[in-house]
Amino acid sequence: MLKSFIIILLFSLPFIVLPQDLITNTTNRNTTTLNGTWNYIVDPYETGYYNYRYQPYDQLPEKNNSAFYNNYHAKDKLELVEYDFDKSPTLTVPGDWNSQHDKLFYYEGTIWYKRSFDYQVSKMSNRQFVYFGAVNYKAEVYLNGIKLGTHEGGFTPFNFEITSILKEKDNYLVVKVDNKRFKEAIPTINTDWWNYGGITRDVKIIEEPSTFIQDYSIQLEKNSNKTIKGYISLNNAKADENVNLTIPELDINTSLKTDGNGNVQFEIPSKKIQYWSPEFPKLYDVFIKTGYQTLKDEIGFRTIETMGPDILLNGKSIFLRGICIHEENAMRGARAYNDADALVALNWAKELGCNYVRLAHYPHNEHIVKLADKMGLMVWEEIPVYWTVDFTNEKSLANAKNQLSEAIARDKNRASIIIWSMANETPPSDPRNTFLKALINHTKSMDETRLISAALEKHYKDGVNIVDDEIGNYLDIVAFNQYTGWYGGSLEEAPNAKWDIKFNKPVVISEFGGGALQGLHGTTKERWTEEYQEYLYEQNLKMIEKIPNIRGTSPWILNDFRSPKRVLPNIQDGWNRKGLISNHGIKKKAFFTVKDFYKKIKLQYK
Ligand code: GCB
């Protein structure tokens, strides 16, 4: 359909509109899915977006600006007759484009998506929103030819109000998705994972009354195991609106009134809370009621804090028996996006003996976080401040903060999340420290209850492994990646390695490991064999046990995963082979080494 493109040009607003405040807990709201089949047009030169002077069509002056248009070249008024959405091929949403069509496997650039639909607004609803779970990397969104706005960042949700634009018949939602990498982006150009493009997570229309529950935080107060503290924010509320919070199993039924901004704050004592933990992942039904709607959630209550070298969950010292996970279904060789994908990964983590997962290197979809809540797996959630982002660039910092805000907004009521991680293997420098400190402060201003960490690095001097990154002073958990026996270092000597860690805080090895091609066998000296990887794990674990203040590990990584960096023929073939499980779902020997280790550790931390 030619119409979509042209109407974008004629009616779109001459400025950039950013997404509105995030609507949280979309699973339990009144929604209609827009998942399914969408038409797409590949547009590497962005011809649908820029005119031949490389000016974005949707930022040109209004049509009645004759001073501009009198001098305007006729070429700019040309209709885009070379485009037709309805005759174009289709992609499934959610899903990355790379794994859906061979010709898109390596594609990085713009693809236009279009979905047409009729829509019957239900009687109860006065306002409607379109919600995207994530679009990688940049999205420009148009409904019925009107620009709704732009979103940057490939792993967090956003929404736009569409109340006055949505019609009963013939709506068309058009999204320009651009996954080009660039230096100032978060992440930057260089990563070790596949840059899957597309509308990679759920899309839905949310229906709300005119005054609605936008967001809320309901958690145990910091340093307290008896007080449930938080806020509820209504959108478009007057002062003194009634809000009711009930948690039937805890006999909580509290009536509250909004302040002038439509918010309520509360502190509710409760003596009979059963605390959430991996052994007992108790979730309570929680209901928020206003005069206009009831919203349900399932929330667990637990405390998490540190004391010297200890991580205390509900006051008890724990060891994080973890595994790193990418958001990829290795068997499909594609982005993971639903409950079934999440279940595969978390079942394996459980089988390995984990009580904890590191969701690397960006916020994963909400399905997996909710499942972790239910299955009793603690979670490290992270933003893609990875390696060498542009630390001196203010826009990059604003972008990283925004990604953090969206992740925290979405997941702050999940008991499973115990750690917000700021960054991975970023090279220390003053600008980098300033950048990370700003992120830490930002996180604390949004959520004071969780622990803050970052995956740092160690260095080696005069026979000693040293961890002294200044940022460690600002973290609750000192985590670092180390690859003894893979990127240098002797496996034979590993168990006797010397360590100098400058902080009296819990230490977590956020990554270690090495590659093996599943099914390739040989001696412990032959790289890429399962035996080499197994030996690497045995020796590393002997070393890790002795690291002062060690309170957790998350080996790199659960599954082999796609990476364009990993090109060794017949071994890697585009896959990072450090998985404990292959991309065919087959466990390598090292899986069982880790499993045995976790069995032992579990007994020690009973
Ligand atoms: C790392 C990175 C991770 C890589 C891994 C590797 O330190 O944090 O993203 O994939 O090493 O395999 O080299």
Coordinates of C-alpha atoms and ligand atoms in Angstrom, one line a residue:
M1 CA 0.0 0.0 0.0
L2 CA 1.5 3.2 -1.2
K3 CA -0.8 5.3 0.9
S4 CA 1.1 4.6 4.2
F5 CA 4.3 6.2 3.1
I6 CA 2.7 9.2 1.5
I7 CA 0.5 10.0 4.4
I8 CA 3.5 9.9 6.7
L9 CA 5.0 12.6 4.6
L10 CA 1.9 14.8 4.5
F11 CA 0.7 14.7 8.1
S12 CA 3.6 13.9 10.3
L13 CA 4.6 16.4 13.0
P14 CA 7.6 18.6 12.4
F15 CA 9.4 17.6 15.6
I16 CA 10.5 14.5 17.4
V17 CA 8.1 13.1 19.9
L18 CA 9.5 10.9 22.7
P19 CA 7.6 8.0 24.2
Q20 CA 5.4 8.8 27.2
D21 CA 5.7 7.5 30.7
L22 CA 5.9 3.7 30.7
I23 CA 2.7 1.8 31.5
T24 CA 3.8 -1.1 33.7
N25 CA 2.4 -4.6 34.2
T26 CA 0.9 -4.7 30.8
T27 CA 0.3 -8.5 31.1
N28 CA -2.6 -7.9 33.5
R29 CA -4.2 -5.1 31.7
N30 CA -6.9 -5.0 29.1
T31 CA -4.9 -5.5 25.9
T32 CA -5.2 -6.6 22.3
T33 CA -2.1 -8.2 20.7
L34 CA -0.7 -6.8 17.5
N35 CA 1.7 -9.8 17.3
G36 CA 1.5 -11.7 14.1
T37 CA 2.3 -11.1 10.5
W38 CA 3.5 -7.7 9.4
N39 CA 4.5 -6.6 5.9
Y40 CA 8.0 -5.2 5.5
I41 CA 10.1 -3.2 3.2
V42 CA 13.9 -3.2 3.3
D43 CA 15.2 0.3 2.9
P44 CA 19.0 0.4 3.3
Y45 CA 19.2 4.0 1.9
E46 CA 16.2 5.2 4.1
T47 CA 14.4 6.5 1.0
G48 CA 11.1 6.4 2.9
Y49 CA 12.6 8.7 5.6
Y50 CA 14.9 11.2 3.9
N51 CA 14.3 13.3 0.8
Y52 CA 17.1 13.6 -1.8
R53 CA 18.7 16.5 0.2
Y54 CA 18.9 14.0 3.1
Q55 CA 16.3 15.9 5.2
P56 CA 13.9 13.7 7.2
Y57 CA 10.4 14.0 5.7
D58 CA 8.8 14.0 9.1
Q59 CA 10.8 17.0 10.2
L60 CA 10.2 19.3 7.2
P61 CA 8.2 22.5 7.9
E62 CA 4.4 22.3 7.9
K63 CA 2.8 22.1 4.5
N64 CA 1.4 25.7 4.6
N65 CA 4.9 27.2 5.0
S66 CA 5.0 28.7 1.5
A67 CA 8.3 30.4 2.0
F68 CA 9.9 27.0 2.3
Y69 CA 7.8 25.1 -0.2
N70 CA 7.9 27.8 -3.0
N71 CA 11.7 27.2 -3.3
Y72 CA 11.3 23.5 -2.9
H73 CA 12.4 21.2 -5.6
A74 CA 9.8 19.2 -7.3
K75 CA 11.6 16.0 -6.6
D76 CA 10.6 16.3 -3.0
K77 CA 6.9 16.2 -3.8
L78 CA 7.3 13.0 -5.7
E79 CA 5.2 10.2 -4.4
L80 CA 7.0 7.1 -3.4
V81 CA 5.5 5.1 -6.2
E82 CA 8.2 2.5 -5.9
Y83 CA 6.8 1.2 -2.6
D84 CA 3.9 -1.0 -1.9
F85 CA 3.6 -2.5 1.5
D86 CA 0.8 -4.9 0.7
K87 CA 2.7 -6.6 -2.1
S88 CA 5.8 -6.8 0.2
P89 CA 6.9 -9.9 2.0
T90 CA 6.1 -10.5 5.7
L91 CA 7.9 -11.0 9.0
T92 CA 6.5 -12.4 12.2
V93 CA 6.3 -10.1 15.2
P94 CA 7.8 -10.6 17.7
G95 CA 11.0 -11.8 16.2
D96 CA 14.2 -10.7 14.8
W97 CA 14.4 -10.3 11.1
N98 CA 17.9 -12.0 10.8
S99 CA 16.6 -15.5 11.5
Q100 CA 13.4 -15.2 9.4
H101 CA 14.9 -14.7 5.9
D102 CA 18.3 -15.7 4.6
K103 CA 18.8 -12.4 2.9
L104 CA 18.4 -10.5 6.2
F105 CA 20.8 -12.6 8.1
Y106 CA 23.6 -10.0 8.2
Y107 CA 21.4 -7.0 7.5
E108 CA 22.0 -3.9 9.5
G109 CA 19.9 -0.9 8.5
T110 CA 16.3 0.2 8.1
I111 CA 13.3 -2.0 7.6
W112 CA 9.8 -0.6 7.5
Y113 CA 7.1 -2.7 9.2
K114 CA 3.4 -2.3 8.6
R115 CA 0.4 -3.9 10.2
S116 CA -3.2 -3.1 9.2
F117 CA -6.0 -3.7 11.6
D118 CA -9.6 -2.9 12.5
Y119 CA -10.3 -2.0 16.1
Q120 CA -13.4 -2.0 18.3
V121 CA -12.7 0.0 21.4
S122 CA -14.4 -1.6 24.4
K123 CA -17.0 0.4 26.3
M124 CA -15.0 0.7 29.4
S125 CA -12.1 2.4 27.7
N126 CA -11.6 6.1 27.1
R127 CA -7.9 5.9 26.2
Q128 CA -5.8 3.7 24.1
F129 CA -2.0 3.2 23.9
V130 CA 0.3 1.2 21.6
Y131 CA 3.0 -0.6 23.5
F132 CA 6.2 -2.2 22.2
G133 CA 8.1 -4.7 24.4
A134 CA 11.3 -3.7 22.5
V135 CA 12.5 -2.7 19.0
N136 CA 16.1 -3.0 18.2
Y137 CA 17.6 -0.5 17.9
K138 CA 15.8 2.7 16.9
A139 CA 12.0 2.9 16.2
E140 CA 10.0 5.7 14.5
V141 CA 6.4 4.9 15.0
Y142 CA 3.4 6.1 12.9
L143 CA -0.3 5.4 13.2
N144 CA -2.6 6.2 10.3
G145 CA 0.1 8.5 8.9
I146 CA 0.7 10.4 12.1
K147 CA 4.0 10.2 13.8
L148 CA 3.6 9.0 17.4
G149 CA 7.3 9.3 18.2
T150 CA 10.8 7.9 18.3
H151 CA 12.4 5.4 20.7
E152 CA 16.1 4.6 21.0
G153 CA 17.5 1.5 22.8
G154 CA 16.9 -2.1 21.7
F155 CA 15.9 -3.9 24.9
T156 CA 13.4 -1.9 26.8
P157 CA 9.7 -1.1 26.4
F158 CA 7.9 2.1 25.4
N159 CA 4.4 3.3 24.6
F160 CA 2.5 6.1 22.9
E161 CA -1.1 7.3 23.4
I162 CA -3.2 6.8 20.3
T163 CA -6.7 7.7 21.6
S164 CA -7.5 10.4 19.0
I165 CA -5.9 8.5 16.1
L166 CA -7.3 4.9 16.5
K167 CA -10.3 4.2 14.2
E168 CA -12.7 1.3 13.9
K169 CA -11.6 0.4 10.4
D170 CA -8.4 0.4 8.4
N171 CA -5.8 1.4 10.9
Y172 CA -2.2 1.1 9.7
L173 CA 0.7 1.0 12.1
V174 CA 4.1 1.7 10.5
V175 CA 7.4 1.3 12.3
K176 CA 10.7 2.3 10.8
V177 CA 13.2 0.0 12.6
D178 CA 16.9 0.8 12.3
N179 CA 19.6 -1.5 13.8
K180 CA 22.6 0.3 12.4
R181 CA 25.4 0.3 15.0
F182 CA 27.1 3.6 15.8
K183 CA 29.7 4.8 18.1
E184 CA 27.6 6.9 20.4
A185 CA 24.9 4.3 20.8
I186 CA 24.3 2.1 23.9
P187 CA 25.7 -0.5 23.1
T188 CA 28.4 0.9 20.9
I189 CA 29.6 -0.5 17.6
N190 CA 31.7 -3.4 19.1
T191 CA 30.0 -6.2 20.9
D192 CA 30.3 -10.0 21.1
W193 CA 26.7 -10.9 20.2
W194 CA 24.4 -10.8 17.2
N195 CA 22.9 -7.5 16.5
Y196 CA 19.4 -8.9 15.9
G197 CA 17.2 -6.3 14.3
G198 CA 13.4 -5.9 14.3
I199 CA 10.4 -5.7 16.5
T200 CA 11.8 -8.3 18.7
R201 CA 9.2 -8.3 21.5
D202 CA 5.4 -8.2 21.9
V203 CA 3.3 -5.3 20.5
K204 CA -0.1 -4.6 22.0
I205 CA -2.8 -2.0 22.3
I206 CA -3.6 -1.2 25.9
E207 CA -7.1 0.1 26.8
E208 CA -7.4 2.3 29.9
P209 CA -10.1 4.5 31.5
S210 CA -9.4 8.2 31.4
T211 CA -7.8 8.1 34.8
F212 CA -5.7 5.0 35.1
I213 CA -3.1 3.3 37.2
Q214 CA 0.1 4.1 35.4
D215 CA 2.7 2.6 37.6
Y216 CA 3.4 1.4 41.2
S217 CA 6.1 0.1 43.4
I218 CA 5.2 -2.4 46.1
Q219 CA 8.3 -3.8 47.9
L220 CA 9.7 -4.3 51.4
E221 CA 11.2 -1.1 52.7
K222 CA 15.0 -1.0 52.7
N223 CA 16.4 -2.4 55.9
S224 CA 13.0 -3.7 57.0
N225 CA 11.4 -7.1 56.8
K226 CA 8.1 -6.0 58.2
T227 CA 7.1 -2.9 56.3
I228 CA 5.7 -2.9 52.7
K229 CA 6.5 0.5 51.2
G230 CA 5.9 2.1 47.9
Y231 CA 3.8 4.3 45.7
I232 CA 1.0 4.2 43.1
S233 CA 0.8 6.7 40.3
L234 CA -2.4 7.5 38.5
N235 CA -2.4 9.1 35.1
N236 CA -4.7 12.1 34.8
A237 CA -5.9 12.0 38.4
K238 CA -7.2 14.8 40.5
A239 CA -6.3 15.1 44.2
D240 CA -8.2 12.9 46.6
E241 CA -9.0 10.1 44.3
N242 CA -9.6 6.8 46.2
V243 CA -7.0 4.1 45.8
N244 CA -7.3 0.8 47.5
L245 CA -4.4 -1.6 48.0
T246 CA -5.2 -5.2 49.0
I247 CA -3.1 -8.2 49.6
P248 CA -5.7 -10.7 50.9
E249 CA -3.3 -13.3 52.1
L250 CA -1.6 -10.8 54.3
D251 CA -4.9 -9.3 55.5
I252 CA -3.9 -6.0 54.0
N253 CA -6.7 -3.8 52.8
T254 CA -5.6 -0.1 52.8
S255 CA -7.5 2.9 51.5
L256 CA -5.4 5.7 50.3
K257 CA -6.0 9.1 48.6
T258 CA -4.0 10.7 45.8
D259 CA -2.1 13.9 46.3
G260 CA -2.3 16.8 43.9
N261 CA -0.2 14.9 41.3
G262 CA -2.2 11.8 41.3
N263 CA 0.2 9.8 43.5
V264 CA -0.1 7.9 46.7
Q265 CA 2.7 6.8 49.0
F266 CA 2.3 4.2 51.7
E267 CA 4.1 2.2 54.4
I268 CA 2.1 -0.8 55.6
P269 CA 3.3 -3.0 58.4
S270 CA 2.8 -6.7 58.2
K271 CA 3.9 -9.3 60.6
K272 CA 3.1 -12.5 58.7
I273 CA 5.0 -12.2 55.4
Q274 CA 6.4 -15.4 54.0
Y275 CA 9.6 -14.3 52.3
W276 CA 10.4 -15.0 48.7
S277 CA 13.5 -17.2 48.2
P278 CA 14.7 -19.7 45.7
E279 CA 13.6 -22.5 48.0
F280 CA 10.2 -20.9 48.5
P281 CA 9.3 -18.4 45.7
K282 CA 6.2 -17.2 47.4
L283 CA 4.2 -14.6 45.3
Y284 CA 1.2 -12.8 46.8
D285 CA -1.8 -11.7 44.8
V286 CA -1.8 -7.9 45.0
F287 CA -4.8 -5.8 43.9
I288 CA -4.8 -2.0 43.2
K289 CA -8.3 -0.6 42.9
T290 CA -9.5 2.8 41.9
G291 CA -12.9 4.1 41.1
Y292 CA -12.2 3.1 37.5
Q293 CA -10.3 -0.1 37.4
T294 CA -8.6 -3.0 39.3
L295 CA -5.1 -4.1 38.4
K296 CA -3.6 -7.3 39.7
D297 CA 0.0 -8.3 40.2
E298 CA 1.8 -11.2 41.9
I299 CA 4.6 -9.9 44.1
G300 CA 7.2 -11.5 46.3
F301 CA 8.7 -9.9 49.3
R302 CA 12.3 -10.4 50.4
T303 CA 15.2 -8.4 51.7
I304 CA 18.6 -8.3 50.0
E305 CA 21.6 -6.6 51.5
T306 CA 25.3 -7.0 52.0
M307 CA 27.4 -7.0 55.2
G308 CA 31.1 -7.1 54.8
P309 CA 31.8 -10.1 52.5
D310 CA 28.3 -11.5 52.8
I311 CA 25.2 -11.3 50.6
L312 CA 22.2 -11.6 52.8
L313 CA 18.9 -12.8 51.4
N314 CA 16.2 -12.4 54.1
G315 CA 19.0 -12.1 56.6
K316 CA 20.8 -15.3 55.6
S317 CA 24.2 -15.5 54.0
I318 CA 23.9 -17.0 50.4
F319 CA 26.2 -18.0 47.6
L320 CA 25.0 -17.0 44.1
R321 CA 25.1 -20.3 42.1
G322 CA 24.6 -18.7 38.7
I323 CA 24.9 -18.9 35.0
C324 CA 25.1 -16.2 32.3
I325 CA 22.4 -16.2 29.7
H326 CA 22.0 -14.3 26.4
E327 CA 18.5 -13.6 25.2
E328 CA 18.8 -16.1 22.4
N329 CA 17.1 -19.4 21.7
A330 CA 20.2 -21.2 20.5
M331 CA 18.3 -24.1 18.9
R332 CA 16.4 -21.6 16.7
G333 CA 19.5 -19.4 16.3
A334 CA 17.2 -16.4 17.1
R335 CA 16.2 -13.9 19.7
A336 CA 14.3 -15.4 22.5
Y337 CA 10.9 -13.6 23.1
N338 CA 8.3 -15.7 24.9
D339 CA 7.5 -17.9 27.9
A340 CA 8.5 -21.1 26.1
D341 CA 12.0 -19.7 25.3
A342 CA 12.3 -18.5 28.9
L343 CA 11.3 -21.9 30.3
V344 CA 13.9 -23.7 28.2
A345 CA 16.7 -21.5 29.6
L346 CA 15.6 -21.4 33.2
N347 CA 14.9 -25.1 33.3
W348 CA 18.5 -25.7 32.3
A349 CA 19.7 -23.2 34.9
K350 CA 17.7 -25.2 37.5
E351 CA 19.1 -28.5 36.3
L352 CA 22.6 -27.0 36.7
G353 CA 21.8 -26.3 40.3
C354 CA 21.5 -22.6 40.0
N355 CA 19.7 -20.2 42.4
Y356 CA 20.7 -17.2 40.3
V357 CA 21.0 -16.1 36.7
R358 CA 22.9 -13.2 35.1
L359 CA 20.8 -11.9 32.2
A360 CA 23.6 -10.6 30.0
H361 CA 24.3 -8.0 28.5
Y362 CA 21.0 -6.0 28.3
P363 CA 17.6 -6.2 29.8
H364 CA 15.9 -9.4 28.7
N365 CA 12.2 -9.6 27.9
E366 CA 9.6 -9.5 30.7
H367 CA 8.6 -13.1 30.3
I368 CA 11.9 -14.4 31.6
V369 CA 11.9 -12.1 34.6
K370 CA 8.4 -13.0 35.6
L371 CA 9.2 -16.7 35.2
A372 CA 12.3 -16.3 37.4
D373 CA 10.0 -14.8 40.1
K374 CA 7.8 -18.0 39.8
M375 CA 10.7 -20.5 39.6
G376 CA 12.8 -19.0 42.4
L377 CA 15.8 -17.8 40.5
M378 CA 17.5 -14.6 41.6
V379 CA 18.4 -12.3 38.7
W380 CA 21.2 -9.9 37.8
E381 CA 19.8 -7.4 35.3
E382 CA 22.1 -5.3 33.2
I383 CA 22.1 -2.5 30.6
P384 CA 24.3 -2.6 27.5
V385 CA 27.1 -0.3 28.7
Y386 CA 29.5 -2.7 27.2
W387 CA 33.2 -2.3 26.5
T388 CA 34.0 1.0 25.0
V389 CA 30.8 3.1 24.9
D390 CA 31.4 6.8 24.3
F391 CA 32.0 7.9 27.9
T392 CA 32.5 11.6 27.2
N393 CA 29.3 11.9 25.2
E394 CA 26.4 13.4 27.2
K395 CA 23.8 12.0 24.8
S396 CA 25.3 8.5 25.4
L397 CA 24.9 9.0 29.1
A398 CA 21.4 10.2 28.8
N399 CA 20.6 7.2 26.6
A400 CA 22.1 4.7 29.1
K401 CA 20.2 6.4 31.9
N402 CA 17.0 6.2 29.9
Q403 CA 17.6 2.4 29.3
L404 CA 18.1 2.0 33.0
S405 CA 15.0 4.0 33.8
E406 CA 12.9 1.8 31.5
A407 CA 14.3 -1.4 32.8
I408 CA 13.8 -0.4 36.4
A409 CA 10.3 0.9 35.7
R410 CA 9.3 -2.4 34.1
D411 CA 10.9 -4.7 36.7
K412 CA 11.0 -3.0 40.0
N413 CA 8.3 -5.2 41.5
R414 CA 10.0 -8.4 40.7
A415 CA 11.4 -10.1 43.9
S416 CA 13.8 -12.2 41.7
I417 CA 15.8 -9.1 40.7
I418 CA 18.4 -8.5 43.3
I419 CA 21.1 -6.8 41.3
W420 CA 21.1 -3.9 38.9
S421 CA 24.3 -4.0 36.9
M422 CA 25.7 -0.8 35.4
A423 CA 28.2 -2.1 32.9
N424 CA 30.4 -4.9 31.5
E425 CA 34.2 -4.8 31.1
T426 CA 34.5 -1.0 30.7
P427 CA 38.1 0.3 30.6
P428 CA 38.8 2.4 33.7
S429 CA 39.4 6.2 33.0
D430 CA 38.1 9.4 34.5
P431 CA 35.3 9.9 32.0
R432 CA 34.3 6.2 32.4
N433 CA 34.2 6.6 36.2
T434 CA 32.1 9.8 35.9
F435 CA 29.7 8.0 33.5
L436 CA 29.3 4.9 35.8
K437 CA 28.9 7.0 38.9
A438 CA 26.1 9.0 37.2
L439 CA 24.4 5.7 36.4
I440 CA 24.8 4.4 40.0
N441 CA 23.3 7.6 41.4
H442 CA 20.5 7.4 38.9
T443 CA 19.7 3.8 39.9
K444 CA 19.7 4.6 43.6
S445 CA 17.3 7.5 43.0
M446 CA 14.9 5.1 41.4
D447 CA 15.3 2.0 43.6
E448 CA 17.1 2.0 46.9
T449 CA 16.3 -1.6 47.7
R450 CA 18.5 -3.6 45.3
L451 CA 22.2 -4.2 45.1
I452 CA 24.3 -2.4 42.5
S453 CA 27.1 -4.1 40.7
A454 CA 29.1 -4.1 37.4
A455 CA 31.2 -6.7 35.7
L456 CA 34.7 -5.3 36.1
E457 CA 38.1 -6.8 35.2
K458 CA 41.2 -7.9 37.0
H459 CA 44.7 -7.3 36.1
Y460 CA 47.9 -9.2 36.7
K461 CA 51.1 -8.0 38.2
D462 CA 54.1 -9.7 39.7
G463 CA 52.3 -13.0 40.0
V464 CA 49.2 -11.6 41.6
N465 CA 45.7 -11.1 40.3
I466 CA 44.6 -7.6 41.3
V467 CA 41.1 -6.2 41.5
D468 CA 41.3 -2.5 42.3
D469 CA 39.0 -0.7 39.9
E470 CA 38.0 2.6 41.6
I471 CA 34.4 1.9 40.7
G472 CA 34.4 -1.0 43.1
N473 CA 34.1 1.6 45.9
Y474 CA 30.7 2.5 44.7
L475 CA 29.3 -1.0 44.2
D476 CA 27.6 -3.3 46.7
I477 CA 29.0 -6.4 45.0
V478 CA 32.5 -6.5 43.4
A479 CA 32.0 -8.6 40.3
F480 CA 34.6 -9.2 37.7
N481 CA 35.2 -11.4 34.6
Q482 CA 38.3 -13.6 34.3
Y483 CA 39.2 -16.1 31.7
T484 CA 42.1 -18.0 33.1
G485 CA 43.1 -20.8 30.7
W486 CA 41.3 -19.2 27.8
Y487 CA 42.6 -15.7 27.2
G488 CA 46.0 -16.4 28.8
G489 CA 47.0 -17.7 32.2
S490 CA 48.0 -21.3 33.1
L491 CA 45.4 -23.8 34.0
E492 CA 47.9 -26.0 35.8
E493 CA 48.7 -23.1 38.2
A494 CA 45.2 -21.7 38.5
P495 CA 44.3 -23.4 41.8
N496 CA 47.3 -21.7 43.4
A497 CA 46.7 -18.3 41.9
K498 CA 47.2 -15.3 44.2
W499 CA 44.6 -12.7 44.6
D500 CA 44.6 -9.2 45.9
I501 CA 41.1 -7.7 46.0
K502 CA 41.0 -4.2 47.4
F503 CA 37.5 -4.2 48.8
N504 CA 35.9 -5.8 51.8
K505 CA 32.7 -6.6 49.9
P506 CA 31.1 -9.8 48.4
V507 CA 33.0 -10.9 45.4
V508 CA 31.2 -12.5 42.4
I509 CA 33.0 -14.0 39.4
S510 CA 30.6 -12.6 36.8
E511 CA 32.2 -14.6 33.9
F512 CA 34.7 -17.3 33.4
G513 CA 34.9 -20.1 30.9
G514 CA 36.2 -21.3 27.5
G515 CA 35.0 -22.7 24.3
A516 CA 34.3 -26.3 23.1
L517 CA 32.6 -27.7 20.1
Q518 CA 30.1 -30.2 21.5
G519 CA 31.0 -33.7 20.2
L520 CA 34.7 -32.8 19.6
H521 CA 36.8 -35.0 21.9
G522 CA 40.5 -35.1 22.6
T523 CA 42.9 -34.5 25.5
T524 CA 42.7 -31.8 28.1
K525 CA 45.4 -30.0 26.2
E526 CA 43.5 -29.6 23.0
R527 CA 41.6 -26.4 22.7
W528 CA 37.9 -26.6 21.5
T529 CA 37.5 -30.2 22.8
E530 CA 35.0 -30.9 25.5
E531 CA 37.8 -32.3 27.6
Y532 CA 39.7 -29.0 27.4
Q533 CA 36.7 -27.1 28.5
E534 CA 36.0 -29.6 31.3
Y535 CA 39.5 -29.3 32.6
L536 CA 39.3 -25.5 32.3
Y537 CA 36.2 -25.6 34.5
E538 CA 37.8 -28.0 37.1
Q539 CA 40.9 -25.8 37.5
N540 CA 39.0 -22.5 37.5
L541 CA 36.6 -23.8 40.1
K542 CA 39.4 -24.9 42.3
M543 CA 40.8 -21.4 42.0
I544 CA 37.5 -19.6 42.5
E545 CA 36.7 -21.5 45.7
K546 CA 39.8 -19.9 47.3
I547 CA 39.2 -16.3 46.2
P548 CA 38.7 -14.2 49.3
N549 CA 35.1 -13.1 49.9
I550 CA 33.8 -15.2 47.1
R551 CA 30.0 -15.3 47.2
G552 CA 29.0 -16.2 43.7
T553 CA 29.8 -17.2 40.1
S554 CA 28.1 -17.0 36.8
P555 CA 30.1 -19.0 34.3
W556 CA 30.1 -17.8 30.7
I557 CA 27.6 -19.1 29.4
L558 CA 24.5 -21.4 29.3
N559 CA 24.4 -21.9 25.6
D560 CA 26.5 -21.4 22.5
F561 CA 25.3 -18.1 21.0
R562 CA 25.7 -16.4 17.7
S563 CA 28.4 -13.8 17.3
P564 CA 29.7 -12.4 14.0
K565 CA 33.1 -12.2 15.7
R566 CA 33.5 -16.0 15.9
V567 CA 34.4 -17.2 12.5
L568 CA 36.8 -20.2 12.9
P569 CA 35.6 -22.6 10.2
N570 CA 34.3 -26.0 11.4
I571 CA 34.6 -25.0 15.0
Q572 CA 32.8 -21.7 15.5
D573 CA 31.1 -21.0 12.2
G574 CA 29.5 -17.8 13.7
W575 CA 29.0 -19.2 17.2
N576 CA 30.7 -18.3 20.4
R577 CA 31.3 -21.8 21.7
K578 CA 31.6 -21.1 25.4
G579 CA 28.2 -22.6 26.1
L580 CA 27.9 -25.4 28.6
I581 CA 25.1 -26.5 26.2
S582 CA 25.5 -26.6 22.4
N583 CA 23.2 -24.8 20.0
H584 CA 21.5 -28.1 19.5
G585 CA 20.6 -28.3 23.1
I586 CA 23.2 -31.0 24.0
K587 CA 25.1 -30.7 27.2
K588 CA 28.8 -30.6 27.1
K589 CA 31.0 -32.3 29.8
A590 CA 31.7 -29.0 31.6
F591 CA 27.9 -28.7 32.4
F592 CA 28.3 -31.6 34.8
T593 CA 31.5 -30.1 36.3
V594 CA 29.6 -27.0 37.2
K595 CA 26.6 -29.0 38.4
D596 CA 28.8 -31.0 40.8
F597 CA 30.4 -27.8 42.1
Y598 CA 27.0 -26.3 42.8
K599 CA 25.9 -29.4 44.7
K600 CA 28.8 -29.0 46.9
I601 CA 28.4 -25.3 47.4
K602 CA 24.7 -25.8 48.2
L603 CA 25.6 -28.0 51.2
Q604 CA 28.1 -25.4 52.4
Y605 CA 25.5 -22.7 52.4
K606 CA 22.7 -24.6 53.9
Ligands
GCB1 C1 33.7 -11.3 27.8 C2 32.4 -10.6 27.5 C3 31.4 -11.5 26.8 C4 32.1 -12.3 25.7 C5 33.1 -13.2 26.4 C6 33.9 -14.0 25.4 O1 34.4 -11.0 28.7 O2 31.8 -10.0 28.6 O3 30.4 -10.7 26.3 O4 31.2 -13.0 24.9 O5 34.0 -12.4 27.1 O6 33.4 -15.0 25.0 O7 35.0 -13.6 25.1

